[in-house]
PDB file of C-alpha atoms in Angstrom:
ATOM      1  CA  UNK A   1       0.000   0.000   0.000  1.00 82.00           C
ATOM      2  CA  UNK A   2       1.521   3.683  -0.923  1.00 86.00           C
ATOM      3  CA  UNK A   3      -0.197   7.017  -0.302  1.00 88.00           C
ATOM      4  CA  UNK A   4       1.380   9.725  -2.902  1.00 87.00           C
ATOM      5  CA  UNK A   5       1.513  12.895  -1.962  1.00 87.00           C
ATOM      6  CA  UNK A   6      -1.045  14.119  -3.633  1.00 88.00           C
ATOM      7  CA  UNK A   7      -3.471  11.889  -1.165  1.00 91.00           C
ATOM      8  CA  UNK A   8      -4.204   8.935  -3.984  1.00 90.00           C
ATOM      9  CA  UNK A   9      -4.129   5.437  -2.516  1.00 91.00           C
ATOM     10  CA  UNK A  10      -2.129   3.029  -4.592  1.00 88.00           C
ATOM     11  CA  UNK A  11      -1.208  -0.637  -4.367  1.00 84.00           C
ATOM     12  CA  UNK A  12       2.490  -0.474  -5.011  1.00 83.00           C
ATOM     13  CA  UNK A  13       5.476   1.179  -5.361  1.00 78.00           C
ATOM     14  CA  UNK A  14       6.157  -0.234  -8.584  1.00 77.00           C
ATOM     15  CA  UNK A  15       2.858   1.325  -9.846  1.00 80.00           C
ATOM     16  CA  UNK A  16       4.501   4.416 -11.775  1.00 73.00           C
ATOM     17  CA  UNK A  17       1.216   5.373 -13.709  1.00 76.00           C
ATOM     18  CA  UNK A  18      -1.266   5.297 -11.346  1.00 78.00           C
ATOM     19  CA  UNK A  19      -2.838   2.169 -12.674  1.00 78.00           C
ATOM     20  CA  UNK A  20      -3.853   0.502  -9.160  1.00 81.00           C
ATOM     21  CA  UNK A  21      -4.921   3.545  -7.592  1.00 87.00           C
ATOM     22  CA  UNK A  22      -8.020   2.586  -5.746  1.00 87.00           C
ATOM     23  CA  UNK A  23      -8.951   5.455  -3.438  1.00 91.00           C
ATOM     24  CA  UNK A  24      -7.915   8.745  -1.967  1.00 93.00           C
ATOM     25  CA  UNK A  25      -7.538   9.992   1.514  1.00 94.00           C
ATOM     26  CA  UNK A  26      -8.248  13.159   0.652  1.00 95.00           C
ATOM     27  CA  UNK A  27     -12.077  12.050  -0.244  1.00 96.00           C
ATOM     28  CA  UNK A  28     -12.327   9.020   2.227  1.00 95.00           C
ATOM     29  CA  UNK A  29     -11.314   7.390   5.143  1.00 94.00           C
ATOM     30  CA  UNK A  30      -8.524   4.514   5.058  1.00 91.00           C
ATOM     31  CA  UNK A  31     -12.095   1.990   6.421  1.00 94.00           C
ATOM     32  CA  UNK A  32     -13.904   3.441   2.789  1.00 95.00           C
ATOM     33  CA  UNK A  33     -10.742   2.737   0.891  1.00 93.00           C
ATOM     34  CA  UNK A  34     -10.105  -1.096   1.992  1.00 92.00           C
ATOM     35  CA  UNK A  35     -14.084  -1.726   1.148  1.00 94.00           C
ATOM     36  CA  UNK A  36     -13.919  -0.212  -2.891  1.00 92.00           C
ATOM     37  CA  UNK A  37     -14.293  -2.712  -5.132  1.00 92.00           C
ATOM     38  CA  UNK A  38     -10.571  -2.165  -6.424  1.00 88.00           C
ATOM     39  CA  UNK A  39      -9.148  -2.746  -3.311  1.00 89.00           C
ATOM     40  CA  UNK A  40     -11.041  -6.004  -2.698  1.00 91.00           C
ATOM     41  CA  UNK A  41      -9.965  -7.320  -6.294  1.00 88.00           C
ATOM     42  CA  UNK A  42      -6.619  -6.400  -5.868  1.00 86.00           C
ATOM     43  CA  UNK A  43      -6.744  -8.026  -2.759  1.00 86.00           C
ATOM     44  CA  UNK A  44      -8.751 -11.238  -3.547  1.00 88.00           C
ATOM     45  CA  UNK A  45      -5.859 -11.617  -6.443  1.00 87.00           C
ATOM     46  CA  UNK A  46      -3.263 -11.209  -3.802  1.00 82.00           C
ATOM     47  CA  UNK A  47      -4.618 -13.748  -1.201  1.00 84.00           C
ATOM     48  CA  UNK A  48      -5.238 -16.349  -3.878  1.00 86.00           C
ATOM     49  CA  UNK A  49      -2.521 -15.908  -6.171  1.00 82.00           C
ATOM     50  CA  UNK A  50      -4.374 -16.008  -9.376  1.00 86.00           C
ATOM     51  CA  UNK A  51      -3.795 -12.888 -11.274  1.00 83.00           C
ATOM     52  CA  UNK A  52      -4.704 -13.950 -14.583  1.00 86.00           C
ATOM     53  CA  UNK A  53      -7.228 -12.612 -16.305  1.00 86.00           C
ATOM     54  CA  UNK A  54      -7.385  -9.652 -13.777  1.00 85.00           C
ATOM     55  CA  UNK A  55      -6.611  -6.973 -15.618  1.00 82.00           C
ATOM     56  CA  UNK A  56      -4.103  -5.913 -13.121  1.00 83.00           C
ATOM     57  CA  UNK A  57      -0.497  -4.301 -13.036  1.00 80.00           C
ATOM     58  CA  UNK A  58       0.393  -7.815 -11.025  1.00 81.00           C
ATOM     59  CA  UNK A  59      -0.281 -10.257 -13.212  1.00 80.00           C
ATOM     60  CA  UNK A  60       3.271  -9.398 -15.072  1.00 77.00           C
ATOM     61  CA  UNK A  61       5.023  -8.206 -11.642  1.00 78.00           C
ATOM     62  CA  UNK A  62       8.583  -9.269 -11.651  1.00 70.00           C
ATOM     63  CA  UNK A  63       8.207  -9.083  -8.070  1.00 70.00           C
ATOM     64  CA  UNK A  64       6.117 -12.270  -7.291  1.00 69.00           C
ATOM     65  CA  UNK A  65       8.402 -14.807  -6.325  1.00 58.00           C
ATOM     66  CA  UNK A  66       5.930 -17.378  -4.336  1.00 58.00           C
ATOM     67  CA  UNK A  67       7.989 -19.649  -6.414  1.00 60.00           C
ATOM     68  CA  UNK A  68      11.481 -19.098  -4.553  1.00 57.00           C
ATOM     69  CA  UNK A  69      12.430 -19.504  -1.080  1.00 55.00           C
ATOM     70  CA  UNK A  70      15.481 -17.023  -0.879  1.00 54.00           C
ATOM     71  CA  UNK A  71      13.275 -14.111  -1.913  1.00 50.00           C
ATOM     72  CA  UNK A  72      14.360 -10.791  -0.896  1.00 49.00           C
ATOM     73  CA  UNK A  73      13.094  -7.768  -0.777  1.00 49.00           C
ATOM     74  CA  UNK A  74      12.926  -5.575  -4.198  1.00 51.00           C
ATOM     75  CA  UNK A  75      14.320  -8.928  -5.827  1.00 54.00           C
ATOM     76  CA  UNK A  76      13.513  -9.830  -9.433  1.00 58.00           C
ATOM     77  CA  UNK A  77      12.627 -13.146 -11.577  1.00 59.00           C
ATOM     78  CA  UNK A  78      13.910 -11.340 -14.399  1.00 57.00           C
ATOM     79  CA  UNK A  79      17.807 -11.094 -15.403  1.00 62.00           C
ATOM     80  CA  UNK A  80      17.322  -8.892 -18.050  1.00 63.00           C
ATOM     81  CA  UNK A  81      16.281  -5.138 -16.772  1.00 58.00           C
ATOM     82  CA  UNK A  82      14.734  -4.372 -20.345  1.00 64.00           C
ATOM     83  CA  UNK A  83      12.255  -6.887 -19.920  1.00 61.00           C
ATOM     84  CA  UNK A  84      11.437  -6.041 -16.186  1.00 58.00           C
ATOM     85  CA  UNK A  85      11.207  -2.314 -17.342  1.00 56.00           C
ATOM     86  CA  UNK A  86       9.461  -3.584 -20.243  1.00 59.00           C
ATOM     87  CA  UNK A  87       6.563  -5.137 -17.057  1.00 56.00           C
ATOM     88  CA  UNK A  88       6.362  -3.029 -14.697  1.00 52.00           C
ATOM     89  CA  UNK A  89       6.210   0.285 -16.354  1.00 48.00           C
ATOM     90  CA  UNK A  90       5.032   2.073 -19.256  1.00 46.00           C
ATOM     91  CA  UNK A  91       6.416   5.638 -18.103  1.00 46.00           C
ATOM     92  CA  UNK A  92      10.157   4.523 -16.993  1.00 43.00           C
ATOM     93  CA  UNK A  93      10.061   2.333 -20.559  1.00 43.00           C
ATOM     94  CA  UNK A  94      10.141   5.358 -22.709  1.00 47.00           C
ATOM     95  CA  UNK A  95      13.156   6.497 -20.723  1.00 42.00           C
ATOM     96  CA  UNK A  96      15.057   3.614 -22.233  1.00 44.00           C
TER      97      UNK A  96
END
């Protein structure tokens, strides 16, 4: 969960273009955010792990690695940063 500055409620920090934004404190209480409908897919997707299909910024996240068991944090399933660019953001991409 990341609150910008601007008071938009978004799921990650990954999420450069405001894609998963699913509330804003400057309209509603945290309570109203976690029960929008966005927040309760995301979060359905999340607790299950099935992404596909969603619609959602996650289901090409580098960062879901359920599959390993020396995760750390920030890590990546990718070795090659153009593709993880490539996934996780259409903003930083054009930088490239």
């Amino acid at each position: 969960l990341q609150v910008q500055v601007a008071g938009t409620v978004n799921m990650c920090c990954f999420d450069y273009d405001g894609k998963l934004t699913f509330g804003d404190l400057k309209t509603q209480s945290l309570k109203e955010v976690f029960e929008t409908q966005a927040f309760k897919k995301i979060h359905h997707c999340h607790t299950t792990g099935d992404y596909k299909g969603s619609g959602l910024l996650c289901e090409n996240c580098d960062q879901l690695n359920a599959d390993k068991s020396d995760v750390m944090v920030y890590s990546t399933k990718f070795d090659d940063l153009r593709e993880r660019v490539r996934l996780t953001s259409t903003a930083y991409s054009k930088l490239l």
